[in-house]
Tab-separated table of N, CA, C and O in Angstrom:
chain	number	residue	atom	x	y	z
A	1	MET	N	3.939	-25.713	-4.351
A	1	MET	CA	2.996	-25.646	-5.013
A	1	MET	C	2.637	-24.802	-5.849
A	1	MET	O	2.140	-24.372	-7.035
A	2	LEU	N	2.135	-23.643	-4.869
A	2	LEU	CA	1.768	-22.657	-4.545
A	2	LEU	C	3.155	-21.444	-4.847
A	2	LEU	O	2.665	-20.791	-5.831
A	3	ARG	N	4.272	-21.444	-4.982
A	3	ARG	CA	5.531	-20.805	-5.846
A	3	ARG	C	5.157	-20.921	-7.363
A	3	ARG	O	4.950	-19.944	-7.694
A	4	PRO	N	5.025	-22.253	-7.924
A	4	PRO	CA	5.268	-21.874	-9.169
A	4	PRO	C	3.284	-21.803	-9.826
A	4	PRO	O	3.747	-20.417	-10.278
A	5	VAL	N	2.513	-21.469	-9.137
A	5	VAL	CA	1.469	-21.347	-9.132
A	5	VAL	C	1.993	-19.588	-9.640
A	5	VAL	O	0.985	-19.337	-10.526
A	6	LEU	N	2.181	-19.416	-8.521
A	6	LEU	CA	1.963	-17.930	-8.264
A	6	LEU	C	3.236	-17.067	-9.191
A	6	LEU	O	2.721	-15.944	-10.152
A	7	THR	N	3.841	-17.868	-9.401
A	7	THR	CA	5.423	-17.088	-10.263
A	7	THR	C	5.189	-17.469	-12.046
A	7	THR	O	5.060	-16.104	-12.548
A	8	GLU	N	4.027	-18.176	-12.317
A	8	GLU	CA	3.598	-18.579	-14.131
A	8	GLU	C	2.762	-17.445	-14.023
A	8	GLU	O	2.167	-16.576	-15.016
A	9	MET	N	2.077	-16.524	-12.859
A	9	MET	CA	0.658	-15.511	-13.572
A	9	MET	C	1.928	-14.122	-12.876
A	9	MET	O	1.653	-13.216	-13.719
A	10	LEU	N	3.294	-14.607	-13.266
A	10	LEU	CA	3.520	-13.028	-13.308
A	10	LEU	C	4.570	-13.173	-14.536
A	10	LEU	O	5.298	-13.684	-15.499
A	11	PRO	N	4.531	-11.627	-14.961
A	11	PRO	CA	5.304	-11.598	-16.509
A	11	PRO	C	7.231	-11.511	-16.306
A	11	PRO	O	7.481	-10.353	-16.425
A	12	LEU	N	7.490	-12.349	-16.072
A	12	LEU	CA	8.841	-12.715	-15.739
A	12	LEU	C	9.307	-13.212	-17.052
A	12	LEU	O	11.206	-13.222	-17.020
A	13	ARG	N	9.046	-13.497	-18.091
A	13	ARG	CA	9.608	-13.774	-19.182
A	13	ARG	C	8.876	-13.594	-20.737
A	13	ARG	O	7.378	-13.237	-20.569
A	14	PRO	N	9.285	-13.369	-21.362
A	14	PRO	CA	8.206	-12.802	-22.813
A	14	PRO	C	6.845	-13.431	-23.362
A	14	PRO	O	6.178	-12.250	-23.506
A	15	ASP	N	6.943	-14.617	-23.379
A	15	ASP	CA	5.452	-15.125	-23.522
A	15	ASP	C	4.778	-15.450	-22.217
A	15	ASP	O	3.475	-15.100	-22.207
A	16	ALA	N	5.465	-15.345	-21.123
A	16	ALA	CA	4.401	-14.678	-19.526
A	16	ALA	C	4.242	-13.260	-19.902
A	16	ALA	O	2.627	-12.955	-18.953
A	17	ARG	N	5.124	-12.495	-20.676
A	17	ARG	CA	4.338	-11.081	-20.069
A	17	ARG	C	3.168	-10.920	-21.218
A	17	ARG	O	2.486	-9.910	-21.032
A	18	ALA	N	3.393	-11.499	-22.430
A	18	ALA	CA	2.439	-11.399	-23.484
A	18	ALA	C	1.036	-11.969	-22.731
A	18	ALA	O	-0.233	-11.444	-22.873
A	19	THR	N	1.032	-12.929	-22.482
A	19	THR	CA	-0.347	-13.378	-21.450
A	19	THR	C	-0.182	-13.126	-19.927
A	19	THR	O	-1.503	-12.707	-20.392
A	20	SER	N	0.530	-12.075	-19.172
A	20	SER	CA	-0.259	-10.757	-18.650
A	20	SER	C	-1.135	-9.878	-19.255
A	20	SER	O	-2.086	-9.164	-18.562
A	21	ARG	N	-0.600	-9.175	-20.538
A	21	ARG	CA	-1.333	-8.194	-20.808
A	21	ARG	C	-2.348	-8.526	-21.297
A	21	ARG	O	-3.204	-7.595	-21.421
A	22	MET	N	-2.317	-9.980	-21.959
A	22	MET	CA	-3.776	-10.361	-22.632
A	22	MET	C	-4.548	-10.263	-21.375
A	22	MET	O	-6.144	-10.088	-21.278
A	23	ASN	N	-4.563	-10.713	-19.955
A	23	ASN	CA	-5.458	-11.279	-19.080
A	23	ASN	C	-5.539	-9.643	-18.766
A	23	ASN	O	-6.599	-9.427	-18.334
A	24	ALA	N	-5.042	-9.376	-18.373
A	24	ALA	CA	-5.235	-7.644	-18.148
A	24	ALA	C	-6.223	-6.928	-19.153
A	24	ALA	O	-7.434	-6.031	-18.565
A	25	ALA	N	-5.856	-6.877	-20.289
A	25	ALA	CA	-6.500	-6.791	-21.269
A	25	ALA	C	-8.456	-7.753	-21.220
A	25	ALA	O	-9.149	-6.740	-21.137
A	26	TYR	N	-8.061	-8.596	-20.850
A	26	TYR	CA	-9.331	-8.915	-21.115
A	26	TYR	C	-10.018	-9.253	-19.769
A	26	TYR	O	-11.415	-8.677	-19.767
A	27	VAL	N	-9.134	-8.799	-18.341
A	27	VAL	CA	-10.469	-8.194	-16.795
A	27	VAL	C	-10.551	-6.278	-17.743
A	27	VAL	O	-12.334	-6.612	-17.129
A	28	LEU	N	-10.093	-5.778	-17.916
A	28	LEU	CA	-10.573	-4.364	-18.281
A	28	LEU	C	-11.513	-5.207	-19.161
A	28	LEU	O	-12.955	-3.733	-18.801
A	29	GLU	N	-11.733	-5.462	-19.962
A	29	GLU	CA	-12.697	-5.477	-21.325
A	29	GLU	C	-14.576	-6.728	-20.844
A	29	GLU	O	-15.076	-6.148	-20.425
A	30	ALA	N	-14.046	-6.704	-19.537
A	30	ALA	CA	-15.144	-7.608	-18.506
A	30	ALA	C	-15.683	-7.283	-17.533
A	30	ALA	O	-16.511	-7.107	-17.922
A	31	MET	N	-15.521	-5.977	-17.458
A	31	MET	CA	-15.612	-4.757	-16.754
A	31	MET	C	-16.766	-3.798	-17.086
A	31	MET	O	-17.604	-3.222	-16.348
A	32	HIS	N	-16.749	-3.797	-18.661
A	32	HIS	CA	-17.254	-3.421	-19.867
A	32	HIS	C	-18.514	-3.862	-20.454
A	32	HIS	O	-19.375	-3.253	-20.961
A	33	ASP	N	-18.589	-5.545	-20.347
A	33	ASP	CA	-18.991	-6.301	-20.896
A	33	ASP	C	-19.853	-7.105	-20.108
A	33	ASP	O	-18.991	-8.354	-19.653
A	34	PRO	N	-20.768	-7.484	-19.486
A	34	PRO	CA	-21.590	-8.017	-18.748
A	34	PRO	C	-21.752	-9.888	-18.735
A	34	PRO	O	-21.308	-10.770	-18.392
A	35	THR	N	-21.566	-10.072	-20.159
A	35	THR	CA	-21.414	-11.730	-20.184
A	35	THR	C	-19.918	-12.247	-20.011
A	35	THR	O	-19.311	-13.082	-19.718
A	36	LEU	N	-18.995	-11.348	-20.922
A	36	LEU	CA	-17.591	-11.480	-20.310
A	36	LEU	C	-17.302	-11.754	-18.780
A	36	LEU	O	-17.044	-12.194	-18.576
A	37	GLN	N	-18.227	-10.941	-18.315
A	37	GLN	CA	-17.700	-10.465	-16.722
A	37	GLN	C	-18.257	-11.555	-15.938
A	37	GLN	O	-17.285	-12.269	-15.065
A	38	ARG	N	-19.139	-12.260	-16.266
A	38	ARG	CA	-19.704	-13.355	-15.925
A	38	ARG	C	-18.828	-14.732	-16.270
A	38	ARG	O	-18.179	-15.302	-15.486
A	39	GLN	N	-18.254	-14.606	-17.596
A	39	GLN	CA	-17.155	-15.699	-17.954
A	39	GLN	C	-15.750	-15.209	-17.114
A	39	GLN	O	-15.422	-16.864	-16.780
A	40	VAL	N	-15.355	-14.489	-17.061
A	40	VAL	CA	-14.073	-14.367	-16.397
A	40	VAL	C	-14.603	-14.196	-14.570
A	40	VAL	O	-13.811	-15.409	-14.138
A	41	GLY	N	-15.682	-14.318	-14.626
A	41	GLY	CA	-15.654	-14.578	-12.788
A	41	GLY	C	-15.681	-15.511	-12.332
A	41	GLY	O	-14.916	-16.379	-11.196
A	42	ILE	N	-16.240	-16.933	-13.503
A	42	ILE	CA	-16.066	-18.057	-13.532
A	42	ILE	C	-14.632	-18.302	-13.161
A	42	ILE	O	-14.603	-19.539	-12.161
A	43	GLY	N	-13.502	-18.184	-14.253
A	43	GLY	CA	-12.291	-18.684	-14.327
A	43	GLY	C	-11.813	-18.130	-12.565
A	43	GLY	O	-11.313	-18.879	-12.810
A	44	LEU	N	-11.935	-16.890	-12.133
A	44	LEU	CA	-11.284	-16.622	-11.293
A	44	LEU	C	-11.377	-17.118	-9.914
A	44	LEU	O	-11.339	-17.246	-9.062
A	45	ARG	N	-13.479	-17.669	-10.305
A	45	ARG	CA	-13.429	-18.757	-8.782
A	45	ARG	C	-12.714	-19.676	-8.700
A	45	ARG	O	-12.442	-20.321	-7.547
A	46	GLU	N	-13.108	-19.951	-10.353
A	46	GLU	CA	-12.053	-21.406	-10.086
A	46	GLU	C	-10.632	-21.467	-9.690
A	46	GLU	O	-10.696	-22.395	-8.900
A	47	GLY	N	-10.337	-20.488	-9.772
A	47	GLY	CA	-8.328	-20.083	-9.751
A	47	GLY	C	-8.558	-20.054	-7.827
A	47	GLY	O	-8.051	-20.409	-7.944
A	48	ARG	N	-9.076	-19.684	-7.624
A	48	ARG	CA	-9.201	-19.304	-6.190
A	48	ARG	C	-10.133	-20.188	-5.148
A	48	ARG	O	-9.015	-20.521	-4.213
A	49	ALA	N	-10.777	-21.476	-6.202
A	49	ALA	CA	-11.259	-22.338	-5.589
A	49	ALA	C	-9.833	-23.294	-5.444
A	49	ALA	O	-9.770	-24.217	-5.326
A	50	MET	N	-9.162	-23.363	-6.298
A	50	MET	CA	-7.920	-24.359	-6.508
A	50	MET	C	-7.220	-24.264	-5.679
A	50	MET	O	-6.591	-24.322	-5.056
A	51	VAL	N	-6.974	-22.745	-5.297
A	51	VAL	CA	-5.987	-22.456	-4.441
A	51	VAL	C	-6.098	-22.681	-2.655
A	51	VAL	O	-5.160	-23.018	-2.577
A	52	GLY	N	-7.928	-22.342	-2.976
A	52	GLY	CA	-8.450	-22.196	-1.709
A	52	GLY	C	-8.163	-24.267	-1.218
A	52	GLY	O	-7.540	-24.713	0.146
A	53	ARG	N	-8.096	-25.420	-2.052
A	53	ARG	CA	-7.683	-26.483	-1.870
A	53	ARG	C	-6.174	-26.586	-1.763
A	53	ARG	O	-5.677	-28.115	-0.556
A	54	LEU	N	-5.330	-26.216	-2.288
A	54	LEU	CA	-4.150	-26.000	-1.769
A	54	LEU	C	-3.528	-25.961	-0.222
A	54	LEU	O	-3.190	-26.677	0.218
A	55	ILE	N	-4.299	-24.503	-0.290
A	55	ILE	CA	-3.944	-24.060	1.078
A	55	ILE	C	-4.410	-25.190	2.079
A	55	ILE	O	-4.311	-25.432	3.428
A	56	ARG	N	-5.991	-25.685	2.095
A	56	ARG	CA	-6.970	-26.700	2.936
A	56	ARG	C	-5.617	-27.981	3.044
A	56	ARG	O	-5.835	-28.881	4.171
A	57	GLN	N	-5.405	-28.548	1.755
A	57	GLN	CA	-4.616	-29.564	1.968
A	57	GLN	C	-3.420	-29.465	2.898
A	57	GLN	O	-3.215	-30.305	3.692
A	58	ALA	N	-3.147	-28.358	2.641
A	58	ALA	CA	-1.036	-28.261	3.420
A	58	ALA	C	-1.995	-28.032	5.233
A	58	ALA	O	-1.047	-28.398	5.954
A	59	LEU	N	-3.237	-27.105	4.918
A	59	LEU	CA	-3.504	-27.604	6.738
A	59	LEU	C	-3.943	-28.937	6.946
A	59	LEU	O	-3.440	-28.802	8.242
A	60	GLU	N	-4.203	-29.627	6.362
A	60	GLU	CA	-4.845	-30.932	7.120
A	60	GLU	C	-3.345	-31.610	7.003
A	60	GLU	O	-3.600	-32.954	7.870
A	61	ASP	N	-2.429	-31.734	5.856
A	61	ASP	CA	-1.440	-32.253	6.160
A	61	ASP	C	-0.502	-31.714	6.858
A	61	ASP	O	0.921	-32.264	7.422
A	62	GLY	N	-0.686	-30.968	8.080
A	62	GLY	CA	0.478	-30.198	8.636
A	62	GLY	C	1.217	-29.534	8.723
A	62	GLY	O	2.679	-29.419	8.772
A	63	HIS	N	1.032	-28.825	7.024
A	63	HIS	CA	2.454	-28.401	6.867
A	63	HIS	C	2.325	-26.316	6.939
A	63	HIS	O	3.217	-25.900	6.860
A	64	MET	N	1.319	-26.668	7.437
A	64	MET	CA	1.325	-24.951	8.370
A	64	MET	C	0.848	-25.046	9.347
A	64	MET	O	-0.223	-25.784	9.637
A	65	PRO	N	0.831	-24.072	10.044
A	65	PRO	CA	-0.100	-23.837	11.458
A	65	PRO	C	-1.300	-23.817	11.329
A	65	PRO	O	-2.100	-23.310	10.886
A	66	ALA	N	-2.156	-24.817	12.480
A	66	ALA	CA	-3.762	-25.107	12.655
A	66	ALA	C	-4.700	-23.778	12.468
A	66	ALA	O	-5.675	-23.820	12.389
A	67	ASP	N	-3.820	-22.594	13.383
A	67	ASP	CA	-4.884	-21.565	13.888
A	67	ASP	C	-4.965	-20.581	12.242
A	67	ASP	O	-5.748	-19.257	12.586
A	68	ARG	N	-4.198	-21.571	11.162
A	68	ARG	CA	-4.921	-20.681	10.323
A	68	ARG	C	-6.136	-20.037	9.577
A	68	ARG	O	-6.819	-21.732	9.261
A	69	ASP	N	-6.309	-19.136	9.069
A	69	ASP	CA	-7.557	-19.059	8.332
A	69	ASP	C	-8.245	-19.435	7.063
A	69	ASP	O	-7.397	-18.080	6.489
A	70	PRO	N	-8.089	-21.017	6.674
A	70	PRO	CA	-8.001	-20.417	5.156
A	70	PRO	C	-7.776	-20.014	4.087
A	70	PRO	O	-7.879	-19.697	2.823
A	71	ASP	N	-9.565	-19.055	4.315
A	71	ASP	CA	-10.122	-18.610	3.791
A	71	ASP	C	-9.456	-16.958	3.528
A	71	ASP	O	-8.599	-16.248	2.165
A	72	ILE	N	-8.617	-16.940	4.522
A	72	ILE	CA	-7.962	-15.940	4.240
A	72	ILE	C	-6.704	-15.848	3.709
A	72	ILE	O	-5.885	-15.187	2.993
A	73	GLU	N	-6.309	-17.534	3.572
A	73	GLU	CA	-5.134	-17.261	3.464
A	73	GLU	C	-5.152	-17.506	1.926
A	73	GLU	O	-4.374	-17.137	1.185
A	74	THR	N	-6.165	-17.744	1.311
A	74	THR	CA	-5.974	-18.167	-0.020
A	74	THR	C	-6.226	-16.509	-0.294
A	74	THR	O	-5.686	-16.104	-1.863
A	75	ASP	N	-7.178	-16.017	-0.289
A	75	ASP	CA	-6.924	-14.290	0.133
A	75	ASP	C	-5.743	-13.415	-0.461
A	75	ASP	O	-5.432	-12.553	-1.699
A	76	LEU	N	-5.000	-13.724	0.588
A	76	LEU	CA	-4.067	-13.469	0.716
A	76	LEU	C	-2.599	-14.378	-0.168
A	76	LEU	O	-1.827	-13.065	-1.424
A	77	ILE	N	-2.657	-15.243	-0.489
A	77	ILE	CA	-2.189	-15.449	-2.024
A	77	ILE	C	-2.570	-15.050	-2.970
A	77	ILE	O	-1.286	-14.541	-4.224
A	78	LEU	N	-3.996	-14.869	-3.637
A	78	LEU	CA	-4.346	-14.363	-4.808
A	78	LEU	C	-3.723	-12.943	-4.606
A	78	LEU	O	-3.530	-12.607	-5.906
A	79	ALA	N	-4.139	-12.062	-3.505
A	79	ALA	CA	-3.335	-10.267	-3.638
A	79	ALA	C	-2.279	-10.341	-4.320
A	79	ALA	O	-1.836	-9.584	-4.916
A	80	LEU	N	-1.260	-11.517	-4.345
A	80	LEU	CA	0.035	-11.306	-4.474
A	80	LEU	C	0.019	-11.115	-6.198
A	80	LEU	O	1.179	-11.110	-6.284
A	81	THR	N	-0.868	-11.444	-6.077
A	81	THR	CA	-0.817	-12.131	-8.491
A	81	THR	C	-0.606	-10.633	-8.341
A	81	THR	O	-0.814	-10.060	-9.463
A	82	GLY	N	-1.468	-9.500	-8.131
A	82	GLY	CA	-1.069	-7.922	-7.995
A	82	GLY	C	0.094	-7.891	-8.417
A	82	GLY	O	0.460	-6.600	-9.211
A	83	PHE	N	0.626	-8.182	-8.226
A	83	PHE	CA	2.700	-7.932	-8.326
A	83	PHE	C	2.860	-7.900	-10.578
A	83	PHE	O	3.832	-7.648	-10.501
A	84	ALA	N	2.204	-8.939	-11.114
A	84	ALA	CA	1.582	-8.896	-12.137
A	84	ALA	C	1.967	-7.244	-12.830
A	84	ALA	O	2.819	-6.821	-13.775
A	85	THR	N	1.054	-6.559	-12.803
A	85	THR	CA	0.520	-5.109	-12.561
A	85	THR	C	2.026	-4.554	-12.093
A	85	THR	O	2.644	-3.521	-13.179
A	86	LEU	N	2.360	-4.643	-11.084
A	86	LEU	CA	2.805	-3.698	-10.359
A	86	LEU	C	4.690	-3.851	-11.195
A	86	LEU	O	5.759	-3.107	-11.844
A	87	ILE	N	5.123	-5.494	-11.479
A	87	ILE	CA	6.006	-5.542	-12.711
A	87	ILE	C	5.796	-5.412	-13.715
A	87	ILE	O	6.866	-4.509	-14.543
A	88	GLU	N	4.952	-4.903	-14.681
A	88	GLU	CA	4.692	-4.392	-16.082
A	88	GLU	C	4.851	-3.033	-15.703
A	88	GLU	O	5.050	-2.312	-17.091
A	89	LEU	N	4.062	-2.117	-15.039
A	89	LEU	CA	4.683	-0.597	-15.116
A	89	LEU	C	5.617	-0.143	-14.223
A	89	LEU	O	5.695	0.789	-14.476
A	90	ASP	N	6.978	-1.139	-14.135
A	90	ASP	CA	7.916	-0.755	-13.183
A	90	ASP	C	8.158	-0.356	-12.371
A	90	ASP	O	9.036	0.222	-11.852
A	91	VAL	N	7.313	-0.694	-11.573
A	91	VAL	CA	7.258	0.028	-9.958
A	91	VAL	C	7.673	-0.959	-9.115
A	91	VAL	O	8.364	-0.676	-8.207
A	92	VAL	N	7.926	-2.057	-9.666
A	92	VAL	CA	8.545	-3.604	-8.321
A	92	VAL	C	9.125	-4.116	-9.550
A	92	VAL	O	8.695	-4.808	-10.837
A	93	GLU	N	10.948	-4.333	-9.173
A	93	GLU	CA	11.812	-5.126	-10.128
A	93	GLU	C	11.101	-6.681	-10.228
A	93	GLU	O	10.760	-7.155	-8.466
A	94	PRO	N	11.345	-7.821	-10.640
A	94	PRO	CA	10.996	-8.802	-10.536
A	94	PRO	C	11.034	-9.532	-9.328
A	94	PRO	O	10.711	-10.371	-9.280
A	95	GLN	N	12.863	-9.397	-9.071
A	95	GLN	CA	13.096	-9.852	-8.100
A	95	GLN	C	12.672	-9.353	-6.924
A	95	GLN	O	12.523	-10.166	-6.002
A	96	ALA	N	12.269	-8.758	-6.999
A	96	ALA	CA	11.676	-7.976	-5.549
A	96	ALA	C	10.438	-9.005	-5.439
A	96	ALA	O	10.005	-9.059	-4.065
A	97	ALA	N	9.761	-8.689	-6.515
A	97	ALA	CA	8.079	-9.769	-6.503
A	97	ALA	C	8.402	-11.263	-5.927
A	97	ALA	O	7.822	-11.126	-5.163
A	98	LEU	N	9.163	-11.886	-6.387
A	98	LEU	CA	9.813	-12.847	-6.165
A	98	LEU	C	10.118	-12.805	-4.645
A	98	LEU	O	9.776	-14.426	-4.476
A	99	ALA	N	10.841	-12.010	-4.100
A	99	ALA	CA	11.061	-12.464	-2.644
A	99	ALA	C	10.502	-12.160	-1.851
A	99	ALA	O	10.182	-12.527	-1.149
A	100	ALA	N	9.248	-11.363	-2.320
A	100	ALA	CA	8.226	-10.874	-1.487
A	100	ALA	C	7.101	-12.253	-1.421
A	100	ALA	O	6.782	-12.825	-0.151
A	101	ILE	N	7.339	-12.864	-2.404
A	101	ILE	CA	6.150	-14.239	-2.545
A	101	ILE	C	7.238	-15.368	-1.807
A	101	ILE	O	5.961	-16.095	-0.601
A	102	ASP	N	8.979	-15.051	-1.678
A	102	ASP	CA	8.982	-16.470	-1.049
A	102	ASP	C	8.759	-16.231	0.635
A	102	ASP	O	8.335	-16.810	1.029
A	103	GLN	N	9.263	-14.302	0.770
A	103	GLN	CA	9.591	-14.554	2.139
A	103	GLN	C	8.037	-14.589	2.704
A	103	GLN	O	7.551	-15.223	4.083
A	104	HIS	N	6.940	-14.476	1.825
A	104	HIS	CA	4.938	-14.908	1.994
A	104	HIS	C	5.292	-15.981	2.456
A	104	HIS	O	4.680	-16.807	3.785
A	105	LEU	N	5.662	-16.966	1.779
A	105	LEU	CA	5.385	-18.257	1.372
A	105	LEU	C	6.090	-18.603	3.024
A	105	LEU	O	5.666	-19.944	3.609
A	106	ASP	N	7.305	-18.574	2.809
A	106	ASP	CA	8.186	-19.318	4.549
A	106	ASP	C	6.878	-19.018	6.013
A	106	ASP	O	7.656	-19.199	6.372
A	107	ARG	N	6.483	-17.212	5.574
A	107	ARG	CA	5.502	-17.895	6.896
A	107	ARG	C	4.317	-18.562	7.012
A	107	ARG	O	4.362	-18.712	8.118
A	108	LEU	N	3.836	-18.195	5.850
A	108	LEU	CA	2.821	-18.924	5.756
A	108	LEU	C	3.281	-20.806	6.251
A	108	LEU	O	2.398	-21.175	7.247
A	109	PHE	N	3.748	-21.200	5.474
A	109	PHE	CA	4.170	-22.540	6.256
A	109	PHE	C	5.444	-22.936	6.980
A	109	PHE	O	5.874	-23.972	7.401
A	110	ARG	N	5.633	-21.432	8.172
A	110	ARG	CA	6.456	-21.572	9.399
A	110	ARG	C	5.366	-22.744	10.006
A	110	ARG	O	5.060	-22.284	10.484
A	111	PRO	N	6.109	-23.479	10.902
A	111	PRO	CA	5.779	-24.560	11.997
A	111	PRO	C	5.205	-23.799	12.915
A	111	PRO	O	5.918	-22.509	12.942
A	112	ALA	N	4.192	-23.962	13.664
A	112	ALA	CA	3.657	-23.576	14.924
A	112	ALA	C	4.766	-23.394	15.738
A	112	ALA	O	5.186	-24.306	16.358
A	113	ALA	N	4.677	-21.912	16.618
A	113	ALA	CA	5.777	-22.051	17.349
A	113	ALA	C	5.593	-22.856	18.782
A	113	ALA	O	4.576	-23.598	19.236
């Protein structure tokens, strides 16, 4: 479930590119507008909480090694959304970003040794 969540945030299709650019503009504006900053913060915290719930559920269900820290894993998943900017600015090719996401998720969900 995390892969679709992550890939939907990436500018891989024309409509997703428009959304990505709109999100970037919204976040930049929020850095200068305290009211908007609070609103954006609420949305981002809700998104982080949703990812955290998915990670915790995967841990509880035994889909990842029990020694994983759910807060760190949540933050690492969120860090992968940074590929949106890198793709937009032609720093990273979309296929490379997808490969990195897939490799991270494969490592995260690798059974305990």
